[in-house]
C-alpha cells in the first residue's frame, strides 16, 4: 500500500475539545506519524496561541484544520468512522483495541476517507456521537489508571495507524471490493427507516423504546454497501406505497 | 505471564531531563500503562510543582522516583538495558523498532529487572550513554517530522511494553456479548421478509432480480442477534398490518 496515500485519507476528528493546548498536542502527534487531516467540531477556542505553541513544528496541520459545528459534518463523505471510547455503552458494538482497529481501518482507505473520532477531554463522546460511528475503539490502559490525556490518545492511535500502513495485514486485498455506502447515504437510509416505521405505528416517537439506536447499531455494524442502501430504501418505499 | 509482575520489573530511565513538565508527563504516561518504576539521572529540576501538575493522578510514581547522578547507577542491577534513540550512530547495533524491542525486552523480566533509557529533550543520548545499553530502539516516526516530545516517546514505549505483556485479544473481552440469533431464527426472519416484500410488490417471484440472495448476503454478514430478529420481524408485521 502507498503509505502517504493511505495516511492522507485518514481524518482525525476532535469533538468539542475544551483546551487549545490539546489541539496543538494532537496536531504534533499526528504529524510525527505522517497524518495531516485534522477536523475540529465546535472547539472551545481555536485558533489560539496556546495551540500554536504546543503544535511546535506542526503549525501546518493546525493551519489546514477544518472547523465544523457538528460531528455529522466532520463525517460527511467518509466510508467508515471509528469512535475512541474508554467506556462500554449500552447497546454498543464490541470494542476493538487500538491495534486491531487500526488493522481493520487502514484497508478502507483504498475505498475512500475514514475518520477516527475523539471526544471532549472531560465528558468523552456522547452516546449519540458514538452512534454515528460504526466501530468503537478502546486503548488498553491499566485498569487502575486509565487517565490518558487527549494528546496521548491521538499519539497512540496515530502510531497504530502508521504501523498498520507500514505493515499491512496478511489478508489478500486484491479481490474486487463492492463500493461502500458513504456516511451520508447511511444516514439518509436511517432517516427514511424512521419515517416508515413511524407511519406504520411500529415506532412511537413519544415512547421510543430505544428502537432507532438499535437499528443504528445493526445497520452501522454491517458496513452497508451503496447498492444495499438502494435496495433497502426501495423496500421501504414499497411498504409506504402499499399502505397508502 | 503475570502482567503486574512483568511490568513491575521495568525501569523507565530519563537521563538529564531539562523540563520538569516532561517528567510529570512521563509519570502519567507510565501509569496509564501499568508501569511505576521511574529513575531520573541528574534532572535539571526535581521535585518541582510543574512536574506534579503534569503528572495529574500519577503523583505516586513521582513520589517513588529514584534520583541518581549517573546512568551507570540507574542501570545497576538490571539484566538488560535498551536506549531509545532517533538517530543511527556510528558503530552502533542495528536499531529495533518499538514493537520488536518490546517483544524482545519483556521475556527478560523473568530473569530480572530491565531498563528503557530516554535522553535529554534537546540533545538526546550521548554515544557513551547508548554504549551502556545493549539494545538501541527507535520509534518509526514520519521521516518528514520526527519531533516526538519526551512524554510522547515514553507513552508509546510504555504502551508497546504493556501490549507485549498482555498480548490481548483483538476484541475487548471485558464487554458482555449479546446472544446471537440461531440459524432457524435467521431463516424464519428471511422467510418473513420474502413474504412481506412479495406482498408489497417489491419482490416479483417471476422476476427475482437476485433480491433475496442480496438480502441473505446482507443479513448473513451482520451476524444478527436474537433480539434484533425480534425487532426486524416486528417491523415487518407492522408494515403488513398497515397495508391490510
Short mmCIF file of C-alpha atoms in Angstrom, two decimals:
data_model
loop_
_atom_site.label_atom_id
_atom_site.label_comp_id
_atom_site.label_asym_id
_atom_site.label_seq_id
_atom_site.Cartn_x
_atom_site.Cartn_y
_atom_site.Cartn_z
CA UNK A 1 0.00 0.00 0.00
CA UNK A 2 1.20 3.51 -0.76
CA UNK A 3 1.93 4.86 2.71
CA UNK A 4 1.39 8.57 2.09
CA UNK A 5 -1.79 7.88 0.11
CA UNK A 6 -3.35 5.83 2.90
CA UNK A 7 -2.40 8.27 5.66
CA UNK A 8 -3.76 11.14 3.59
CA UNK A 9 -7.22 9.57 3.68
CA UNK A 10 -7.47 9.47 7.47
CA UNK A 11 -9.32 12.25 9.30
CA UNK A 12 -8.59 12.80 12.98
CA UNK A 13 -11.73 14.38 14.43
CA UNK A 14 -11.71 16.08 17.84
CA UNK A 15 -15.24 16.63 19.05
CA UNK A 16 -15.77 19.65 21.31
CA UNK A 17 -12.19 19.93 22.63
CA UNK A 18 -12.01 22.25 25.65
CA UNK A 19 -8.30 23.08 25.75
CA UNK A 20 -6.45 24.60 22.80
CA UNK A 21 -3.20 23.09 24.14
CA UNK A 22 -4.62 19.64 23.45
CA UNK A 23 -5.46 20.64 19.87
CA UNK A 24 -1.83 21.65 19.38
CA UNK A 25 -0.57 18.44 21.01
CA UNK A 26 -2.87 16.39 18.75
CA UNK A 27 -1.54 18.17 15.64
CA UNK A 28 2.04 17.46 16.66
CA UNK A 29 1.23 13.83 17.50
CA UNK A 30 -0.46 13.37 14.11
CA UNK A 31 2.40 14.89 12.15
CA UNK A 32 5.04 12.69 13.82
CA UNK A 33 3.13 9.74 12.34
CA UNK A 34 2.53 11.29 8.92
CA UNK A 35 -1.13 12.24 9.45
CA UNK A 36 -2.26 15.74 8.46
CA UNK A 37 -6.07 15.92 8.23
CA UNK A 38 -7.40 17.43 11.45
CA UNK A 39 -11.12 18.21 11.89
CA UNK A 40 -12.42 20.15 14.89
CA UNK A 41 -16.07 20.01 15.92
CA UNK A 42 -17.07 23.12 17.90
CA UNK A 43 -13.72 23.70 19.62
CA UNK A 44 -13.94 25.92 22.72
CA UNK A 45 -11.01 28.03 21.49
CA UNK A 46 -9.45 27.85 18.04
CA UNK A 47 -7.28 29.27 16.59
CA UNK A 48 -5.38 30.05 19.76
CA UNK A 49 -1.74 30.89 20.56
CA UNK A 50 -1.63 28.06 23.11
CA UNK A 51 -2.49 25.57 20.36
CA UNK A 52 0.22 27.07 18.13
CA UNK A 53 2.82 26.77 20.88
CA UNK A 54 2.01 23.14 21.68
CA UNK A 55 1.95 22.18 17.99
CA UNK A 56 5.65 23.00 17.83
CA UNK A 57 6.64 22.28 14.20
CA UNK A 58 3.14 21.09 13.24
CA UNK A 59 1.63 24.53 12.64
CA UNK A 60 0.78 23.47 9.07
CA UNK A 61 -1.60 20.80 10.44
CA UNK A 62 -3.36 23.46 12.54
CA UNK A 63 -3.47 25.90 9.63
CA UNK A 64 -5.23 23.37 7.39
CA UNK A 65 -7.59 22.10 10.13
CA UNK A 66 -11.28 22.10 9.22
CA UNK A 67 -13.61 23.60 11.82
CA UNK A 68 -17.26 22.48 11.72
CA UNK A 69 -20.17 22.72 14.11
CA UNK A 70 -21.46 19.13 14.17
CA UNK A 71 -19.93 15.67 14.08
CA UNK A 72 -22.19 14.85 11.12
CA UNK A 73 -20.37 17.50 9.08
CA UNK A 74 -16.99 16.09 10.04
CA UNK A 75 -18.05 12.60 8.95
CA UNK A 76 -19.73 13.64 5.68
CA UNK A 77 -18.20 11.78 2.76
CA UNK A 78 -16.32 9.20 4.84
CA UNK A 79 -16.72 5.46 4.22
CA UNK A 80 -16.01 4.36 7.80
CA UNK A 81 -15.86 6.15 11.14
CA UNK A 82 -14.44 4.81 14.42
CA UNK A 83 -15.08 6.27 17.88
CA UNK A 84 -12.38 6.15 20.57
CA UNK A 85 -14.10 5.49 23.85
CA UNK A 86 -12.85 4.38 27.26
CA UNK A 87 -16.14 3.03 28.49
CA UNK A 88 -18.59 0.42 27.40
CA UNK A 89 -22.02 1.71 26.33
CA UNK A 90 -25.39 0.15 26.42
CA UNK A 91 -26.26 -1.24 23.00
CA UNK A 92 -22.76 -0.68 21.76
CA UNK A 93 -20.83 -2.98 19.48
CA UNK A 94 -17.91 -4.94 20.88
CA UNK A 95 -14.95 -2.58 21.17
CA UNK A 96 -11.76 -3.30 19.27
CA UNK A 97 -8.42 -2.49 20.83
CA UNK A 98 -6.33 0.20 19.13
CA UNK A 99 -4.10 -2.25 17.25
CA UNK A 100 -6.91 -4.42 15.90
CA UNK A 101 -8.92 -1.33 14.97
CA UNK A 102 -6.01 0.16 13.00
CA UNK A 103 -5.60 -3.10 11.10
CA UNK A 104 -9.31 -3.05 10.19
CA UNK A 105 -9.43 0.64 9.37
CA UNK A 106 -6.42 1.02 7.09
CA UNK A 107 -7.64 -1.19 4.20
CA UNK A 108 -10.77 1.02 4.00
CA UNK A 109 -8.58 3.90 2.82
CA UNK A 110 -8.47 2.15 -0.56
CA UNK A 111 -12.20 2.88 -0.88
CA UNK A 112 -12.36 6.41 0.48
CA UNK A 113 -11.74 8.59 3.51
CA UNK A 114 -12.06 7.26 7.03
CA UNK A 115 -12.38 9.07 10.35
CA UNK A 116 -11.20 8.45 13.89
CA UNK A 117 -13.24 10.43 16.42
CA UNK A 118 -12.05 11.58 19.88
CA UNK A 119 -14.37 13.13 22.46
CA UNK A 120 -14.19 16.00 24.88
CA UNK A 121 -11.38 15.81 27.50
CA UNK A 122 -13.74 15.55 30.45
CA UNK A 123 -17.01 14.12 29.19
CA UNK A 124 -15.77 11.99 26.28
CA UNK A 125 -18.15 11.22 23.43
CA UNK A 126 -21.92 11.25 23.86
CA UNK A 127 -23.89 8.11 23.05
CA UNK A 128 -25.26 9.94 20.01
CA UNK A 129 -21.73 10.66 18.77
CA UNK A 130 -20.65 7.05 19.28
CA UNK A 131 -23.83 6.02 17.48
CA UNK A 132 -22.72 7.89 14.36
CA UNK A 133 -19.59 5.72 14.17
CA UNK A 134 -19.57 2.10 13.01
CA UNK A 135 -16.58 0.97 15.09
CA UNK A 136 -15.92 1.60 18.80
CA UNK A 137 -12.22 1.53 19.68
CA UNK A 138 -10.51 1.40 23.04
CA UNK A 139 -6.91 1.83 24.19
CA UNK A 140 -5.97 -0.95 26.63
CA UNK A 141 -4.83 1.16 29.57
CA UNK A 142 -4.18 -0.02 33.09
CA UNK A 143 -7.48 -0.71 34.86
CA UNK A 144 -6.11 1.18 37.88
CA UNK A 145 -5.37 4.39 35.99
CA UNK A 146 -6.88 4.96 32.59
CA UNK A 147 -6.34 8.72 32.55
CA UNK A 148 -4.81 9.17 29.08
CA UNK A 149 -4.87 12.76 28.01
CA UNK A 150 -6.26 13.70 24.62
CA UNK A 151 -2.86 14.32 23.02
CA UNK A 152 -1.60 10.95 24.26
CA UNK A 153 -4.67 9.14 22.90
CA UNK A 154 -4.20 10.79 19.48
CA UNK A 155 -0.49 9.89 19.63
CA UNK A 156 -1.15 6.20 20.31
CA UNK A 157 -3.84 5.80 17.64
CA UNK A 158 -1.82 7.75 15.07
CA UNK A 159 1.11 5.45 15.80
CA UNK A 160 -1.01 2.33 15.39
CA UNK A 161 -2.42 3.64 12.11
CA UNK A 162 1.10 4.31 10.83
CA UNK A 163 2.24 0.85 11.91
CA UNK A 164 -0.78 -0.72 10.20
CA UNK A 165 0.01 1.16 6.98
CA UNK A 166 3.67 0.17 7.11
CA UNK A 167 2.98 -3.49 7.87
CA UNK A 168 -0.33 -4.30 6.22
CA UNK A 169 -2.22 -7.37 7.38
CA UNK A 170 -1.74 -10.65 5.55
CA UNK A 171 -5.29 -10.53 4.22
CA UNK A 172 -5.40 -10.65 0.45
CA UNK A 173 -6.93 -7.38 -0.71
CA UNK A 174 -6.69 -7.95 -4.46
CA UNK A 175 -10.31 -9.16 -4.66
CA UNK A 176 -12.63 -6.55 -6.09
CA UNK A 177 -14.48 -4.87 -3.26
CA UNK A 178 -18.07 -3.63 -3.56
CA UNK A 179 -18.47 0.09 -3.21
CA UNK A 180 -19.29 1.09 0.37
CA UNK A 181 -22.14 3.46 1.15
CA UNK A 182 -20.99 6.86 2.34
CA UNK A 183 -21.83 8.14 5.78
CA UNK A 184 -24.47 10.44 4.23
CA UNK A 185 -26.15 7.59 2.37
CA UNK A 186 -26.40 5.51 5.52
CA UNK A 187 -27.85 8.48 7.42
CA UNK A 188 -30.35 9.04 4.59
CA UNK A 189 -31.47 5.42 4.86
CA UNK A 190 -31.83 5.62 8.65
CA UNK A 191 -33.98 8.76 8.33
CA UNK A 192 -36.16 7.00 5.73
CA UNK A 193 -36.45 3.95 8.01
CA UNK A 194 -37.52 6.15 10.91
CA UNK A 195 -40.27 7.78 8.79
CA UNK A 196 -41.54 4.42 7.55
CA UNK A 197 -41.72 2.74 10.96
CA UNK A 198 -43.35 5.83 12.43
CA UNK A 199 -46.05 5.76 9.73
CA UNK A 200 -46.62 2.03 10.29
CA UNK A 201 -47.03 2.60 14.03
CA UNK A 202 -44.08 0.37 14.95
CA UNK A 203 -42.12 3.37 16.20
CA UNK A 204 -43.90 5.67 18.62
CA UNK A 205 -41.81 8.83 18.95
CA UNK A 206 -43.31 9.60 22.38
CA UNK A 207 -42.39 6.08 23.55
CA UNK A 208 -39.26 5.29 21.55
CA UNK A 209 -38.12 2.12 23.44
CA UNK A 210 -34.60 2.71 22.09
CA UNK A 211 -35.76 1.46 18.69
CA UNK A 212 -33.76 3.83 16.49
CA UNK A 213 -30.47 3.32 18.43
CA UNK A 214 -30.94 -0.42 17.94
CA UNK A 215 -31.45 -0.03 14.19
CA UNK A 216 -28.48 2.32 14.04
CA UNK A 217 -26.33 -0.25 15.81
CA UNK A 218 -27.46 -3.07 13.48
CA UNK A 219 -27.02 -1.18 10.21
CA UNK A 220 -23.82 0.51 11.38
CA UNK A 221 -22.24 -2.84 12.20
CA UNK A 222 -22.89 -4.32 8.76
CA UNK A 223 -21.00 -1.58 6.86
CA UNK A 224 -23.67 -1.20 4.19
CA UNK A 225 -22.75 -1.13 0.53
CA UNK A 226 -24.01 1.57 -1.80
CA UNK A 227 -26.25 -0.87 -3.69
CA UNK A 228 -27.69 -2.27 -0.48
CA UNK A 229 -28.81 1.17 0.66
CA UNK A 230 -30.69 1.45 -2.63
CA UNK A 231 -32.38 -1.92 -2.13
CA UNK A 232 -33.37 -1.20 1.48
CA UNK A 233 -34.83 2.19 0.57
CA UNK A 234 -36.69 0.65 -2.38
CA UNK A 235 -38.19 -1.87 0.03
CA UNK A 236 -39.27 0.85 2.46
CA UNK A 237 -40.89 2.84 -0.36
CA UNK A 238 -42.82 -0.26 -1.48
CA UNK A 239 -44.21 -0.69 2.05
CA UNK A 240 -45.15 3.00 2.19
CA UNK A 241 -46.91 2.89 -1.21
CA UNK A 242 -48.81 -0.29 -0.29
CA UNK A 243 -50.16 1.37 2.87
CA UNK A 244 -51.46 4.43 1.06
CA UNK B 1 2.91 -14.19 32.07
CA UNK B 2 1.87 -12.39 35.24
CA UNK B 3 1.18 -8.90 33.97
CA UNK B 4 1.81 -6.89 37.12
CA UNK B 5 4.95 -8.90 37.88
CA UNK B 6 6.48 -8.21 34.45
CA UNK B 7 5.59 -4.52 34.42
CA UNK B 8 6.97 -4.13 37.93
CA UNK B 9 10.40 -5.17 36.69
CA UNK B 10 10.69 -2.45 34.04
CA UNK B 11 12.56 0.76 34.86
CA UNK B 12 11.91 3.87 32.80
CA UNK B 13 15.09 5.96 32.97
CA UNK B 14 15.13 9.62 31.93
CA UNK B 15 18.68 10.85 31.50
CA UNK B 16 19.28 14.54 32.22
CA UNK B 17 15.73 15.77 31.55
CA UNK B 18 15.59 19.59 31.23
CA UNK B 19 11.91 20.25 31.83
CA UNK B 20 10.06 19.12 34.95
CA UNK B 21 6.80 19.13 32.94
CA UNK B 22 8.17 16.29 30.86
CA UNK B 23 8.98 14.30 33.99
CA UNK B 24 5.37 14.67 35.10
CA UNK B 25 4.07 13.72 31.65
CA UNK B 26 6.31 10.65 31.62
CA UNK B 27 5.00 9.56 35.05
CA UNK B 28 1.40 9.90 33.85
CA UNK B 29 2.17 8.05 30.60
CA UNK B 30 3.83 5.21 32.52
CA UNK B 31 0.99 4.83 34.99
CA UNK B 32 -1.69 4.61 32.27
CA UNK B 33 0.15 1.51 31.05
CA UNK B 34 0.76 -0.01 34.49
CA UNK B 35 4.45 0.97 34.82
CA UNK B 36 5.61 2.58 38.07
CA UNK B 37 9.43 2.49 38.34
CA UNK B 38 10.80 5.87 37.27
CA UNK B 39 14.53 6.66 37.51
CA UNK B 40 15.89 10.16 36.94
CA UNK B 41 19.54 10.79 36.10
CA UNK B 42 20.62 14.33 37.08
CA UNK B 43 17.31 16.06 36.37
CA UNK B 44 17.56 19.84 35.93
CA UNK B 45 14.66 20.38 38.34
CA UNK B 46 13.10 17.74 40.57
CA UNK B 47 10.95 17.64 42.59
CA UNK B 48 9.06 20.53 41.04
CA UNK B 49 5.43 21.74 41.17
CA UNK B 50 5.30 21.73 37.35
CA UNK B 51 6.11 18.01 37.34
CA UNK B 52 3.41 17.42 39.97
CA UNK B 53 0.80 19.29 37.92
CA UNK B 54 1.55 17.43 34.69
CA UNK B 55 1.58 14.06 36.47
CA UNK B 56 -2.12 14.55 37.22
CA UNK B 57 -3.12 11.36 39.12
CA UNK B 58 0.35 9.82 38.87
CA UNK B 59 1.90 11.66 41.81
CA UNK B 60 2.72 8.30 43.40
CA UNK B 61 5.07 7.48 40.50
CA UNK B 62 6.88 10.79 41.05
CA UNK B 63 7.00 10.27 44.81
CA UNK B 64 8.69 6.89 44.44
CA UNK B 65 11.07 8.02 41.63
CA UNK B 66 14.76 7.30 42.23
CA UNK B 67 17.11 10.21 41.56
CA UNK B 68 20.74 9.32 40.76
CA UNK B 69 23.66 11.19 39.28
CA UNK B 70 24.89 8.82 36.57
CA UNK B 71 23.32 6.43 34.09
CA UNK B 72 25.54 3.64 35.45
CA UNK B 73 23.76 3.96 38.80
CA UNK B 74 20.34 3.79 37.14
CA UNK B 75 21.30 0.62 35.29
CA UNK B 76 22.94 -1.14 38.25
CA UNK B 77 21.32 -4.50 38.89
CA UNK B 78 19.45 -4.70 35.58
CA UNK B 79 19.75 -7.69 33.25
CA UNK B 80 19.12 -5.77 30.02
CA UNK B 81 19.01 -2.08 29.06
CA UNK B 82 17.63 -0.53 25.88
CA UNK B 83 18.32 3.01 24.63
CA UNK B 84 15.63 4.95 22.76
CA UNK B 85 17.33 6.94 20.04
CA UNK B 86 16.06 8.73 16.96
CA UNK B 87 19.30 8.65 15.06
CA UNK B 88 21.58 5.97 13.83
CA UNK B 89 25.05 6.05 15.40
CA UNK B 90 28.37 5.13 14.01
CA UNK B 91 29.38 1.68 15.18
CA UNK B 92 26.01 1.11 16.83
CA UNK B 93 24.00 -2.09 16.76
CA UNK B 94 21.05 -2.33 14.37
CA UNK B 95 18.10 -0.48 15.90
CA UNK B 96 14.88 -2.35 16.65
CA UNK B 97 11.57 -0.60 16.21
CA UNK B 98 9.49 -0.04 19.36
CA UNK B 99 7.23 -3.05 18.81
CA UNK B 100 10.01 -5.52 18.09
CA UNK B 101 12.02 -4.15 21.01
CA UNK B 102 9.12 -4.59 23.44
CA UNK B 103 8.66 -8.18 22.30
CA UNK B 104 12.37 -8.87 22.91
CA UNK B 105 12.54 -7.00 26.22
CA UNK B 106 9.52 -8.38 28.05
CA UNK B 107 10.69 -12.03 28.36
CA UNK B 108 13.83 -10.74 30.10
CA UNK B 109 11.70 -9.63 33.06
CA UNK B 110 11.55 -13.30 34.05
CA UNK B 111 15.27 -13.10 34.74
CA UNK B 112 15.46 -9.73 36.47
CA UNK B 113 14.90 -6.02 36.06
CA UNK B 114 15.24 -4.33 32.69
CA UNK B 115 15.61 -0.64 31.78
CA UNK B 116 14.48 1.58 28.94
CA UNK B 117 16.56 4.75 28.71
CA UNK B 118 15.41 8.10 27.23
CA UNK B 119 17.78 11.02 26.60
CA UNK B 120 17.67 14.76 27.09
CA UNK B 121 14.87 16.61 25.23
CA UNK B 122 17.25 18.58 23.04
CA UNK B 123 20.47 16.63 22.78
CA UNK B 124 19.19 13.08 23.16
CA UNK B 125 21.52 10.40 24.50
CA UNK B 126 25.29 10.68 24.19
CA UNK B 127 27.20 7.95 22.40
CA UNK B 128 28.59 6.90 25.78
CA UNK B 129 25.06 6.53 27.19
CA UNK B 130 23.92 4.48 24.17
CA UNK B 131 27.06 2.40 24.61
CA UNK B 132 25.94 1.39 28.11
CA UNK B 133 22.78 -0.17 26.67
CA UNK B 134 22.69 -3.48 24.80
CA UNK B 135 19.72 -2.64 22.57
CA UNK B 136 19.12 0.54 20.55
CA UNK B 137 15.41 1.19 19.96
CA UNK B 138 13.71 3.62 17.62
CA UNK B 139 10.13 4.80 17.17
CA UNK B 140 9.17 4.72 13.48
CA UNK B 141 8.10 8.34 13.05
CA UNK B 142 7.46 10.17 9.80
CA UNK B 143 10.77 10.92 8.07
CA UNK B 144 9.48 14.47 7.47
CA UNK B 145 8.77 15.24 11.11
CA UNK B 146 10.26 13.08 13.82
CA UNK B 147 9.77 15.59 16.63
CA UNK B 148 8.23 13.38 19.32
CA UNK B 149 8.34 15.01 22.69
CA UNK B 150 9.72 13.11 25.67
CA UNK B 151 6.30 12.40 27.21
CA UNK B 152 5.00 11.06 23.89
CA UNK B 153 8.03 8.79 23.45
CA UNK B 154 7.57 7.39 26.97
CA UNK B 155 3.85 6.94 26.23
CA UNK B 156 4.46 4.95 23.05
CA UNK B 157 7.13 2.67 24.53
CA UNK B 158 5.12 2.10 27.72
CA UNK B 159 2.13 1.15 25.54
CA UNK B 160 4.22 -1.29 23.48
CA UNK B 161 5.61 -2.86 26.66
CA UNK B 162 2.08 -3.28 28.04
CA UNK B 163 0.87 -4.77 24.76
CA UNK B 164 3.82 -7.19 24.72
CA UNK B 165 2.97 -8.28 28.27
CA UNK B 166 -0.77 -8.61 27.67
CA UNK B 167 -0.88 -9.93 24.10
CA UNK B 168 -4.56 -9.07 24.39
CA UNK B 169 -7.39 -10.37 22.31
CA UNK B 170 -8.40 -8.05 19.47
CA UNK B 171 -11.90 -7.67 20.84
CA UNK B 172 -12.03 -6.18 24.29
CA UNK B 173 -13.32 -9.18 26.18
CA UNK B 174 -14.49 -7.36 29.27
CA UNK B 175 -17.66 -6.42 27.41
CA UNK B 176 -20.66 -8.74 27.79
CA UNK B 177 -21.55 -10.28 24.45
CA UNK B 178 -25.16 -10.23 23.22
CA UNK B 179 -26.88 -13.50 22.45
CA UNK B 180 -26.64 -14.42 18.75
CA UNK B 181 -29.70 -15.50 16.78
CA UNK B 182 -29.85 -19.18 15.89
CA UNK B 183 -29.77 -20.36 12.28
CA UNK B 184 -33.51 -21.17 12.44
CA UNK B 185 -34.33 -17.71 13.75
CA UNK B 186 -32.42 -16.05 10.91
CA UNK B 187 -34.12 -18.33 8.34
CA UNK B 188 -37.51 -17.54 9.90
CA UNK B 189 -36.80 -13.83 9.51
CA UNK B 190 -35.66 -14.21 5.86
CA UNK B 191 -38.85 -16.17 5.03
CA UNK B 192 -40.93 -13.47 6.72
CA UNK B 193 -39.03 -10.78 4.77
CA UNK B 194 -39.67 -12.61 1.48
CA UNK B 195 -43.44 -12.78 2.18
CA UNK B 196 -43.60 -9.11 3.13
CA UNK B 197 -41.69 -7.79 0.10
CA UNK B 198 -43.73 -10.07 -2.19
CA UNK B 199 -46.99 -8.67 -0.77
CA UNK B 200 -45.72 -5.11 -1.18
CA UNK B 201 -44.80 -5.77 -4.81
CA UNK B 202 -41.10 -5.03 -4.28
CA UNK B 203 -40.20 -8.68 -4.91
CA UNK B 204 -41.65 -10.29 -8.03
CA UNK B 205 -41.08 -14.06 -7.78
CA UNK B 206 -41.23 -14.44 -11.59
CA UNK B 207 -38.59 -11.70 -11.97
CA UNK B 208 -36.48 -12.06 -8.83
CA UNK B 209 -33.52 -9.78 -9.81
CA UNK B 210 -31.39 -11.64 -7.23
CA UNK B 211 -33.21 -9.72 -4.49
CA UNK B 212 -33.41 -12.48 -1.90
CA UNK B 213 -29.75 -13.56 -2.33
CA UNK B 214 -28.77 -9.92 -1.74
CA UNK B 215 -30.85 -9.73 1.45
CA UNK B 216 -29.37 -13.07 2.55
CA UNK B 217 -25.86 -11.73 1.99
CA UNK B 218 -26.58 -8.52 3.94
CA UNK B 219 -28.29 -10.13 6.93
CA UNK B 220 -25.85 -13.05 6.97
CA UNK B 221 -22.87 -10.72 7.11
CA UNK B 222 -24.17 -8.79 10.12
CA UNK B 223 -24.48 -11.88 12.39
CA UNK B 224 -27.89 -10.95 13.75
CA UNK B 225 -28.60 -11.08 17.45
CA UNK B 226 -31.64 -12.80 18.89
CA UNK B 227 -33.24 -9.53 19.96
CA UNK B 228 -32.62 -7.93 16.56
CA UNK B 229 -34.51 -10.71 14.78
CA UNK B 230 -37.47 -9.93 17.03
CA UNK B 231 -37.29 -6.22 16.19
CA UNK B 232 -36.99 -6.79 12.43
CA UNK B 233 -39.93 -9.20 12.40
CA UNK B 234 -42.00 -6.78 14.49
CA UNK B 235 -41.24 -4.09 11.91
CA UNK B 236 -42.30 -6.33 9.02
CA UNK B 237 -45.55 -7.21 10.79
CA UNK B 238 -46.30 -3.53 11.30
CA UNK B 239 -45.89 -2.87 7.56
CA UNK B 240 -48.12 -5.85 6.73
CA UNK B 241 -50.86 -4.73 9.15
CA UNK B 242 -50.76 -1.17 7.83
CA UNK B 243 -51.30 -2.43 4.27
CA UNK B 244 -54.34 -4.53 5.14
#
